[in-house]
Tab-separated table of N, CA and C in Angstrom:
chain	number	residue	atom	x	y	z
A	1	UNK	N	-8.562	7.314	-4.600
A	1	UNK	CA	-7.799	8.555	-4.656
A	1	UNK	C	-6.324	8.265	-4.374
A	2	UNK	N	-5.741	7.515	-3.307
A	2	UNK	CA	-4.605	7.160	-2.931
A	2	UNK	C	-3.693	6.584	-4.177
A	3	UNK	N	-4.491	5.527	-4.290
A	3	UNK	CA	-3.769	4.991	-6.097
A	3	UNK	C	-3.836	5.874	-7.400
A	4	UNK	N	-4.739	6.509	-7.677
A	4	UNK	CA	-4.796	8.170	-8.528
A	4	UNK	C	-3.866	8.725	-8.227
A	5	UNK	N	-3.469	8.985	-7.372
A	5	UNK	CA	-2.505	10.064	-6.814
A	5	UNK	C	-1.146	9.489	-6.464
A	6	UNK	N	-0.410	7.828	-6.221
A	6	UNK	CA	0.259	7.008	-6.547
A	6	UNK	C	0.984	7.225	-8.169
A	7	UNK	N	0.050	6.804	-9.126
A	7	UNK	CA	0.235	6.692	-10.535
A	7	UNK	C	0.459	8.540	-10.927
A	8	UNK	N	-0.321	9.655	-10.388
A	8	UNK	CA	0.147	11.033	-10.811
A	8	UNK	C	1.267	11.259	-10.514
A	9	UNK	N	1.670	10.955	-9.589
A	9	UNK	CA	2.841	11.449	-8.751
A	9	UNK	C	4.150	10.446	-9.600
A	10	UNK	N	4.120	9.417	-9.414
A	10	UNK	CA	5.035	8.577	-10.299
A	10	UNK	C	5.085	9.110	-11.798
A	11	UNK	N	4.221	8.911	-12.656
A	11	UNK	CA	4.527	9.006	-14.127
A	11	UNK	C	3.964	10.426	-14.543
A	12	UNK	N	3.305	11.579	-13.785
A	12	UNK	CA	3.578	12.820	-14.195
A	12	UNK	C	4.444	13.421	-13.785
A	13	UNK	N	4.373	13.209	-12.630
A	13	UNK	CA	5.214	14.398	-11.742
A	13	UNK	C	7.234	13.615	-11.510
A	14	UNK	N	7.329	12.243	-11.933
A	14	UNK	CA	8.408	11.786	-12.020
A	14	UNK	C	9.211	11.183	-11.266
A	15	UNK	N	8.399	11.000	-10.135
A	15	UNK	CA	8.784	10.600	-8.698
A	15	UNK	C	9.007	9.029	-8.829
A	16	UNK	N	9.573	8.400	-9.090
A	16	UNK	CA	10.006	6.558	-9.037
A	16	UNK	C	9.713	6.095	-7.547
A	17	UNK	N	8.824	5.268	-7.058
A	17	UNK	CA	8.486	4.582	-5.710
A	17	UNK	C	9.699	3.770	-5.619
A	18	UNK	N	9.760	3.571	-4.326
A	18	UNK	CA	10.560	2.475	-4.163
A	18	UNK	C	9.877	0.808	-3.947
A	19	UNK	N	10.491	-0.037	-3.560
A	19	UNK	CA	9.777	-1.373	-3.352
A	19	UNK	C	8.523	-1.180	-2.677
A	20	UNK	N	8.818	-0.759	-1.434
A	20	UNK	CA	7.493	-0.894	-0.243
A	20	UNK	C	7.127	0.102	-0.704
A	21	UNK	N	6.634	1.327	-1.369
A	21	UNK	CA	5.687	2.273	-2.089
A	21	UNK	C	5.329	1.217	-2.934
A	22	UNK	N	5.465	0.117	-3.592
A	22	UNK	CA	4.268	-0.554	-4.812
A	22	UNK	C	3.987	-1.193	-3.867
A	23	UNK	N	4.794	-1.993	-2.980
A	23	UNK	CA	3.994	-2.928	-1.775
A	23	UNK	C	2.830	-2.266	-1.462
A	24	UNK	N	2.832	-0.852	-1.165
A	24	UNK	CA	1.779	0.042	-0.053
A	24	UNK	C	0.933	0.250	-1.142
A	25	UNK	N	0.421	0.039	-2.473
A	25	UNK	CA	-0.113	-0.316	-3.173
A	25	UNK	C	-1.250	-1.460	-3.228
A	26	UNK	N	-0.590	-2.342	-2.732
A	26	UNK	CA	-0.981	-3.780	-2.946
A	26	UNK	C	-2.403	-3.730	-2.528
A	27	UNK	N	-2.573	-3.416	-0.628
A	27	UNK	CA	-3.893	-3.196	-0.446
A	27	UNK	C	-4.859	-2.244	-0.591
A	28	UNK	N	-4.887	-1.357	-1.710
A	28	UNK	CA	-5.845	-0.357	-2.160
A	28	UNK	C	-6.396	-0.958	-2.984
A	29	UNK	N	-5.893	-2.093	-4.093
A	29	UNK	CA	-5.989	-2.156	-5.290
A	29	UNK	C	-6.758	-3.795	-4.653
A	30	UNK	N	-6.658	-4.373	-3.705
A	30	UNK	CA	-7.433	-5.634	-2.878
A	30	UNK	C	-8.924	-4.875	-2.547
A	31	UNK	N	-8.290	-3.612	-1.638
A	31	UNK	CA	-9.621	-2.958	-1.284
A	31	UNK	C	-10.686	-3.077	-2.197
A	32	UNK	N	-10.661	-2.021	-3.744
A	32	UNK	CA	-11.370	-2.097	-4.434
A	32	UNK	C	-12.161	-3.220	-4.837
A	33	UNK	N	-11.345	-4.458	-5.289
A	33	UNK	CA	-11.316	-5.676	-5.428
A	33	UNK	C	-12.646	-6.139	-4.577
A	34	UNK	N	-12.308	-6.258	-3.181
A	34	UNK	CA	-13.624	-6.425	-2.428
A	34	UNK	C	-14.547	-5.632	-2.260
A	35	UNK	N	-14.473	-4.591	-2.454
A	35	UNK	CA	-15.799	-3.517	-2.296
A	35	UNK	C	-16.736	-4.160	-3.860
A	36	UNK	N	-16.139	-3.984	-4.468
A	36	UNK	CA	-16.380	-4.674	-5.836
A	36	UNK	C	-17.367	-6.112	-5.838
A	37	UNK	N	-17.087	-6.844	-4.598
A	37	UNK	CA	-17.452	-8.130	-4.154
A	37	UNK	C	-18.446	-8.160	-3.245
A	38	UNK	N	-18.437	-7.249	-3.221
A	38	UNK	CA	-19.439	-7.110	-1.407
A	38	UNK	C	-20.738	-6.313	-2.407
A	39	UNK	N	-20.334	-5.425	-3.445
A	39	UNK	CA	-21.838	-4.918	-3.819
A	39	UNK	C	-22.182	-5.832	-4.571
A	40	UNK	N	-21.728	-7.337	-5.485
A	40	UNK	CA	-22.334	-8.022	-6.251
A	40	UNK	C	-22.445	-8.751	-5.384
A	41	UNK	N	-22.385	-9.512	-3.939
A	41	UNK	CA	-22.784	-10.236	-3.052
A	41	UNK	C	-22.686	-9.795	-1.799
A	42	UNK	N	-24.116	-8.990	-2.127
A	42	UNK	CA	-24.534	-8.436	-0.626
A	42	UNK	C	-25.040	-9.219	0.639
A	43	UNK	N	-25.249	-10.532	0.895
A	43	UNK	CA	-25.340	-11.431	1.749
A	43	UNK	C	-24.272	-11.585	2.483
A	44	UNK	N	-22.827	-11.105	1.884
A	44	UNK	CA	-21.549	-12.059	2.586
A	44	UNK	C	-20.825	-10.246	3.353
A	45	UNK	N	-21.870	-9.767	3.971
A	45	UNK	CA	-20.990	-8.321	4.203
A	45	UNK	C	-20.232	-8.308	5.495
A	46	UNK	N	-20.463	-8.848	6.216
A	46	UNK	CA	-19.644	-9.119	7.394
A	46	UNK	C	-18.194	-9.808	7.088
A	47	UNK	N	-18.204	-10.880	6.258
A	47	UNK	CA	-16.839	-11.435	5.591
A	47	UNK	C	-16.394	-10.958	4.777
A	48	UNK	N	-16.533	-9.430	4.214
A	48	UNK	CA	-15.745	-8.454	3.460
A	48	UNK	C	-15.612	-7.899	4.485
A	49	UNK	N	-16.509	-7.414	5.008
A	49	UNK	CA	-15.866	-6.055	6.246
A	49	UNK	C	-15.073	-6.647	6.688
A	50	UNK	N	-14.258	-8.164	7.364
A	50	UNK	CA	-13.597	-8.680	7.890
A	50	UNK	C	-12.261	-8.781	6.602
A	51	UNK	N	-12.578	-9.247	6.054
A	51	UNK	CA	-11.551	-8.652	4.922
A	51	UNK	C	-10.661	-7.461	4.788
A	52	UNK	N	-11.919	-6.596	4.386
A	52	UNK	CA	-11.103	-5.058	4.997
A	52	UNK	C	-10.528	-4.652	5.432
A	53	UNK	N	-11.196	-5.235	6.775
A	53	UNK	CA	-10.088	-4.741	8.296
A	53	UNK	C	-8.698	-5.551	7.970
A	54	UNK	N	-8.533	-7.005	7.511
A	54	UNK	CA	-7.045	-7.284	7.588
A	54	UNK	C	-6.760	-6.558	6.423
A	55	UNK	N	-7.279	-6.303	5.333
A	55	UNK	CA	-6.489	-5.457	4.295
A	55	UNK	C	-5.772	-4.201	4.908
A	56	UNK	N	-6.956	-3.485	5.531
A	56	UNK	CA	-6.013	-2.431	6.345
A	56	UNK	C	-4.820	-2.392	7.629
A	57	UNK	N	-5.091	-3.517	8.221
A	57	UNK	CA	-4.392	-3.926	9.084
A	57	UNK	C	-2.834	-4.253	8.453
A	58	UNK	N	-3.031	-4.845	7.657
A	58	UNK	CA	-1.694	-5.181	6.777
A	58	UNK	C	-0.986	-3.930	6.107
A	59	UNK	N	-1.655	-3.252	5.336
A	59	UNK	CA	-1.741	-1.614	4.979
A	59	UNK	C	-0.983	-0.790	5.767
A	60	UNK	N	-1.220	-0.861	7.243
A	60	UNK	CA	-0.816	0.017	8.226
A	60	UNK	C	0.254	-0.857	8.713
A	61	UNK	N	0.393	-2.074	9.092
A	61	UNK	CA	1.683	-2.505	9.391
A	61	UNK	C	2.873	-2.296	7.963
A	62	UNK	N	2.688	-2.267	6.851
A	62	UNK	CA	3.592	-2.480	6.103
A	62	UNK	C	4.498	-0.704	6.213
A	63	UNK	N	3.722	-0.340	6.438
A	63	UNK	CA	3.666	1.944	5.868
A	63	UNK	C	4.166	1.962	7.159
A	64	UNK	N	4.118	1.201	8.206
A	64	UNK	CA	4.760	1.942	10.086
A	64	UNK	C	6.142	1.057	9.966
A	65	UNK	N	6.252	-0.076	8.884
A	65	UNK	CA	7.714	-0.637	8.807
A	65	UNK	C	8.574	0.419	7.938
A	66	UNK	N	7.801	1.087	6.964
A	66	UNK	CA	8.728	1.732	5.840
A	66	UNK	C	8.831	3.238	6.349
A	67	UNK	N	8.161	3.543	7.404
A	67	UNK	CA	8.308	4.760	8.146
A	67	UNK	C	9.448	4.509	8.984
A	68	UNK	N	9.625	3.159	9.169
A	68	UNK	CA	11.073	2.813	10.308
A	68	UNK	C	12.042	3.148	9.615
A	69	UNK	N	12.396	2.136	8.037
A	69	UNK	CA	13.244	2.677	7.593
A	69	UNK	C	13.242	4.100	7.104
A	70	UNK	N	12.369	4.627	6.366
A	70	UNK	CA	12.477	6.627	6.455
A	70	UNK	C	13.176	6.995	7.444
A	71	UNK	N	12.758	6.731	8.887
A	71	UNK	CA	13.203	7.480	9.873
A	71	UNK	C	14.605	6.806	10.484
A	72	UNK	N	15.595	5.736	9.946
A	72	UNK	CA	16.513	5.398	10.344
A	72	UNK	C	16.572	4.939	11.600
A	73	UNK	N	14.973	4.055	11.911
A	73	UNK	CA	14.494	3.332	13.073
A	73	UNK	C	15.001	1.516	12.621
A	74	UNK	N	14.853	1.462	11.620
A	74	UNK	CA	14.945	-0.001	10.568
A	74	UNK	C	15.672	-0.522	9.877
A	75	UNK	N	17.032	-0.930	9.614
A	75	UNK	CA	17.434	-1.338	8.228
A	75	UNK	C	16.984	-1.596	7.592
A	76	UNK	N	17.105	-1.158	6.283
A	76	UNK	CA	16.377	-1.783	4.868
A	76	UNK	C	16.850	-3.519	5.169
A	77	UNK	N	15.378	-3.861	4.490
A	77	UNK	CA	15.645	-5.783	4.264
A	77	UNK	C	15.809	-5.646	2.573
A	78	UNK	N	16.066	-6.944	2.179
A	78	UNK	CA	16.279	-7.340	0.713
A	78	UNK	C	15.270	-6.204	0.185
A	79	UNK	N	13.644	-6.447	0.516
A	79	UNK	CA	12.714	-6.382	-0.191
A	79	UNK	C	13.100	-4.784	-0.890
A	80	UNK	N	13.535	-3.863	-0.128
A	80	UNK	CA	14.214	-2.491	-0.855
A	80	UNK	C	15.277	-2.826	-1.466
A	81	UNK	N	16.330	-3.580	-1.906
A	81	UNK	CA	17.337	-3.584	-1.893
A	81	UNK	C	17.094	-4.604	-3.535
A	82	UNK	N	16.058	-5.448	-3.535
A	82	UNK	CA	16.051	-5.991	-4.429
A	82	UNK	C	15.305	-5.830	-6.036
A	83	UNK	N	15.782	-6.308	-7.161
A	83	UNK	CA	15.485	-5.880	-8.371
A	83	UNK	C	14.242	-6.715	-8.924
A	84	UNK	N	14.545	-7.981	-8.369
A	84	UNK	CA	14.256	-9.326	-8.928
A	84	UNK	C	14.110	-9.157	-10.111
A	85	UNK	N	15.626	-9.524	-10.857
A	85	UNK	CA	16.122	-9.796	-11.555
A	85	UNK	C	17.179	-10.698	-11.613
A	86	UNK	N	17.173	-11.514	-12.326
A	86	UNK	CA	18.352	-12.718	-12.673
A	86	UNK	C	19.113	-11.705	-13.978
A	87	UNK	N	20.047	-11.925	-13.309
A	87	UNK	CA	21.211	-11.172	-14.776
A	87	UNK	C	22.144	-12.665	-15.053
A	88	UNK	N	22.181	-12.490	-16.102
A	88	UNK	CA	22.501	-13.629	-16.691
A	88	UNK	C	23.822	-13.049	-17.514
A	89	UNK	N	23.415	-12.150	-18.687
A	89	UNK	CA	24.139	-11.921	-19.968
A	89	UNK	C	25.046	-10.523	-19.059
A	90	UNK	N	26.279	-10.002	-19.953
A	90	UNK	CA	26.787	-9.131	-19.331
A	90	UNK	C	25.776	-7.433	-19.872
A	91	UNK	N	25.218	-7.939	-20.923
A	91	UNK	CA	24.100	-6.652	-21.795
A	91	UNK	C	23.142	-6.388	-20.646
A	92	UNK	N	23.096	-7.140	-19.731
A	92	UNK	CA	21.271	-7.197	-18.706
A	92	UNK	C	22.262	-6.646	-18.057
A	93	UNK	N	23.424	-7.222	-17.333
A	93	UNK	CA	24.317	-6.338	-16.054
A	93	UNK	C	24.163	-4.844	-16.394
A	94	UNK	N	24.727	-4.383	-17.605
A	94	UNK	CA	25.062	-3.154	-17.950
A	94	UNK	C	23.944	-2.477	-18.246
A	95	UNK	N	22.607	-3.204	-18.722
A	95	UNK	CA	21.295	-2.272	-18.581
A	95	UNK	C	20.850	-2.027	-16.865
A	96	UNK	N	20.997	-3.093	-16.119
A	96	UNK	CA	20.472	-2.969	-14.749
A	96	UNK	C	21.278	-2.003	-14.286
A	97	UNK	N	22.485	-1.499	-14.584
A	97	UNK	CA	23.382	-0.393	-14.097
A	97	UNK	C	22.996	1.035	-14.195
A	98	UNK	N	22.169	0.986	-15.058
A	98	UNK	CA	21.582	2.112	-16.020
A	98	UNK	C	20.252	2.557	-15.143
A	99	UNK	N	19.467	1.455	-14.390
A	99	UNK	CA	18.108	1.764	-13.906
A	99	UNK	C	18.519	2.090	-12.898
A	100	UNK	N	17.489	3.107	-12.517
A	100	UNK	CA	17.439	4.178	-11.194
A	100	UNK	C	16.683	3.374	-10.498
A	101	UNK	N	17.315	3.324	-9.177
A	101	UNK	CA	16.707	1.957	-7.606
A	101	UNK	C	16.496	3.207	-6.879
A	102	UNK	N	15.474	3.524	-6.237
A	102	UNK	CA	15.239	4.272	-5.565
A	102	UNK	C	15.198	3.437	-3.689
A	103	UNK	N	15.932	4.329	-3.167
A	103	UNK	CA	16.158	3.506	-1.960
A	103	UNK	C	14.577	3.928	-0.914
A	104	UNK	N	14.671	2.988	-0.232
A	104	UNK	CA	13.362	3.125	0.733
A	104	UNK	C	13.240	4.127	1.606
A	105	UNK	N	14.494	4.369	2.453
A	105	UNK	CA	14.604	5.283	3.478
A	105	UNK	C	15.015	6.494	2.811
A	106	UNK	N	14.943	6.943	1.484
A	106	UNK	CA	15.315	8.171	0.380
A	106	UNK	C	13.476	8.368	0.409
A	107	UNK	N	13.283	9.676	1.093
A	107	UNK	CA	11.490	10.058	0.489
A	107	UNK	C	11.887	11.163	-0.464
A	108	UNK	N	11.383	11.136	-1.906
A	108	UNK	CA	11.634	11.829	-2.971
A	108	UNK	C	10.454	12.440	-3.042
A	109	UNK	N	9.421	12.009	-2.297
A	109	UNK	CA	8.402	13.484	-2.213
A	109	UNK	C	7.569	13.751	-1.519
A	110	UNK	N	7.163	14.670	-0.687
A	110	UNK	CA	6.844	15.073	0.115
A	110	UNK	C	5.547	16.317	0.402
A	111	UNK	N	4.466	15.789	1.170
A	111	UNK	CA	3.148	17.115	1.312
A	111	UNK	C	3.204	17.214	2.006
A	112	UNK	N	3.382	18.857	2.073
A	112	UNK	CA	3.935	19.798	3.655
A	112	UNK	C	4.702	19.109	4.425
A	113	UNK	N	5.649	18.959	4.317
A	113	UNK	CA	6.951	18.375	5.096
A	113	UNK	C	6.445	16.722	5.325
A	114	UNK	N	5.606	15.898	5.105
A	114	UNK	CA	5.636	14.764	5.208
A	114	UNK	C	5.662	13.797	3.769
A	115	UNK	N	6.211	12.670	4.489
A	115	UNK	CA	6.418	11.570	3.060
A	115	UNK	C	4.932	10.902	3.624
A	116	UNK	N	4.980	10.309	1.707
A	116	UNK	CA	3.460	9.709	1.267
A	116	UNK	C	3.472	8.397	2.209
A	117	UNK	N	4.471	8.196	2.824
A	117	UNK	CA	4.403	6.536	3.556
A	117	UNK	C	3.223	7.023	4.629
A	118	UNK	N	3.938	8.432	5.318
A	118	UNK	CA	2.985	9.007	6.822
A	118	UNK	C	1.317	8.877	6.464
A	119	UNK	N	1.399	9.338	5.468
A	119	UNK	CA	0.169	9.980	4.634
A	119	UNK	C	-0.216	8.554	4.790
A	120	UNK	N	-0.044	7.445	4.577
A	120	UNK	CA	-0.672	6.266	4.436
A	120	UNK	C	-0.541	5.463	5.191
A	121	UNK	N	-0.023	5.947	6.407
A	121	UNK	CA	-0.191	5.285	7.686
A	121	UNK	C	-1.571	6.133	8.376
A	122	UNK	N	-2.078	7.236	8.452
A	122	UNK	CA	-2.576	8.033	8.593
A	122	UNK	C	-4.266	7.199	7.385
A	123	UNK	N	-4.241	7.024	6.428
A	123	UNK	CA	-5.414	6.453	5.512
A	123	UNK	C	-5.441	5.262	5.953
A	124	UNK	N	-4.574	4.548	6.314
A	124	UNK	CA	-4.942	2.875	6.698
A	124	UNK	C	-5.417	3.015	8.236
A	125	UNK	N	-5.122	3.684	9.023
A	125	UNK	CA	-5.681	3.679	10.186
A	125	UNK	C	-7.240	3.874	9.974
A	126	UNK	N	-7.370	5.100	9.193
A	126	UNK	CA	-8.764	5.633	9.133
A	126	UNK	C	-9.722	4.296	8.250
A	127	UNK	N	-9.345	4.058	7.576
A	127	UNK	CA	-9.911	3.008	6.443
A	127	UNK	C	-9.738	1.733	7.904
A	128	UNK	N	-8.835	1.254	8.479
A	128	UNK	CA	-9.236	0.423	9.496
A	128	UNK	C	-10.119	0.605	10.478
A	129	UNK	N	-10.299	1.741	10.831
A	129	UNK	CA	-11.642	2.219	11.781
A	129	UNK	C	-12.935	1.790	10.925
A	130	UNK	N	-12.549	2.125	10.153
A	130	UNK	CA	-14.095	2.147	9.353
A	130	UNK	C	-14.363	0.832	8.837
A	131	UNK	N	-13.497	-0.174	8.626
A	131	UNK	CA	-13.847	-1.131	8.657
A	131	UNK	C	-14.379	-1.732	9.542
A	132	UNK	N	-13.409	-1.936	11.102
A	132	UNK	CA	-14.209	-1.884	12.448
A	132	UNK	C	-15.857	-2.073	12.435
A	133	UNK	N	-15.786	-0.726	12.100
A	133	UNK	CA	-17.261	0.314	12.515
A	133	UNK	C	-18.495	-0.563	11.499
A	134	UNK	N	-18.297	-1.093	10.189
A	134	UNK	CA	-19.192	-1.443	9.728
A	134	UNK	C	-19.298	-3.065	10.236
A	135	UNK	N	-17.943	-3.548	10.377
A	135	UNK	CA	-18.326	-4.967	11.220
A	135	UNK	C	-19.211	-5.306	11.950
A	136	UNK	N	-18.674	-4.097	12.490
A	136	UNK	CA	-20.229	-4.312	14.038
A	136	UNK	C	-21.279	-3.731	13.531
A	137	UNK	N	-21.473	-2.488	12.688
A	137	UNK	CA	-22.637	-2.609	12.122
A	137	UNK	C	-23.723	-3.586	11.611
A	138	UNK	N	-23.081	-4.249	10.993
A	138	UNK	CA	-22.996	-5.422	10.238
A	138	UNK	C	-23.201	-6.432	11.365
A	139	UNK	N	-22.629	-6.614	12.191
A	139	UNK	CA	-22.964	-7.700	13.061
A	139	UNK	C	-24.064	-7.703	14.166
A	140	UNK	N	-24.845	-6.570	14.532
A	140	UNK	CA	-25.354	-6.017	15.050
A	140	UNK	C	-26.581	-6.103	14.548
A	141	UNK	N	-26.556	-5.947	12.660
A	141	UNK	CA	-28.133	-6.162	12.262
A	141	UNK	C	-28.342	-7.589	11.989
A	142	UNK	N	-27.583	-8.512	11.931
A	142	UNK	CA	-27.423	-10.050	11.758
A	142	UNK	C	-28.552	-10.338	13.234
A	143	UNK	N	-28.172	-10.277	14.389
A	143	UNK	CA	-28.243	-10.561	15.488
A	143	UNK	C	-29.819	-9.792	15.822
C-alpha cells in the first residue's frame, strides 16, 4: 500500500519526491522481495524475519533523518542536493536547469497536517514490531 500510494501520489496527483522519498522507497520494495522469499523457502523463516527487522530498522532510521531535515533539526547532505548527473555538454547544463529538484526539507504533501516522511516513520516502526514479534515466534517454535 505504501508504494501504491508513493507512485499515486507522484504521477497522478503530481507531487515530485525528493531524494530520501525514493530512498524511503528502497525498503518496501526489499520487503516484498523477501516476503516473496520466505513463502518459496519456508525453512529459512527466522533469517527473513531477521531480515525484516533490519529492513525496517533502516526504514525508520532513514524517515527520522529526513524528518530532521523537514523539521530544520538537520542540514540537508549531498544526498538531497544531488542530481547524479555528470553535465558535460552545455545542452545537458541547460536541460538540468529546466528539471524541477525538489528539496528535502520542502514537504509538498501532506495527510491531515502531516508529511508522508511522519507517516513512514510511524509504518516502519509498526512493520519493525512485527517483525520482532514473528522472530520470536519463529524462534520459539524452533526450540
Amino acid at each position: 500500500i505504501s508504494i501504491i500510494s508513493a507512485y499515486f501520489i507522484e504521477y497522478v496527483l503530481g507531487h515530485q519526491p525528493c531524494n530520501l522519498c525514493l530512498i524511503e522507497r528502497i525498503p518496501y520494495v526489499l520487503a516484498i522481495i523477501i516476503l516473496i522469499l520466505n513463502y518459496k523457502f519456508k525453512e529459512d523463516q527466522i533469517f527473513y524475519s531477521v531480515l525484516l527487522l533490519l529492513v525496517f530498522l533502516f526504514s525508520f532510521i532513514i524517515s527520522l533523518y529526513h524528518l530532521g531535515i523537514e523539521q530544520g533539526l538537520i542540514d540537508e547532505s549531498s544526498i538531497c542536493l544531488s542530481s547524479n548527473k555528470d553535465l558535460i555538454t552545455k545542452e545537458e547544463i541547460l536541460n538540468s536547469l529546466q528539471e524541477i529538484r525538489v528539496s528535502c526539507k520542502d514537504v509538498t504533501f501532506r495527510v491531515f497536517d502531516l508529511s508522508l516522511t511522519t507517516y513512514n516513520i510511524i509504518i516502519s516502526i509498526l512493520m519493525f514490531l512485527i517483525s520482532v514479534k514473528i522472530y520470536f515466534m519463529n524462534n520459539y517454535k524452533k526450540k
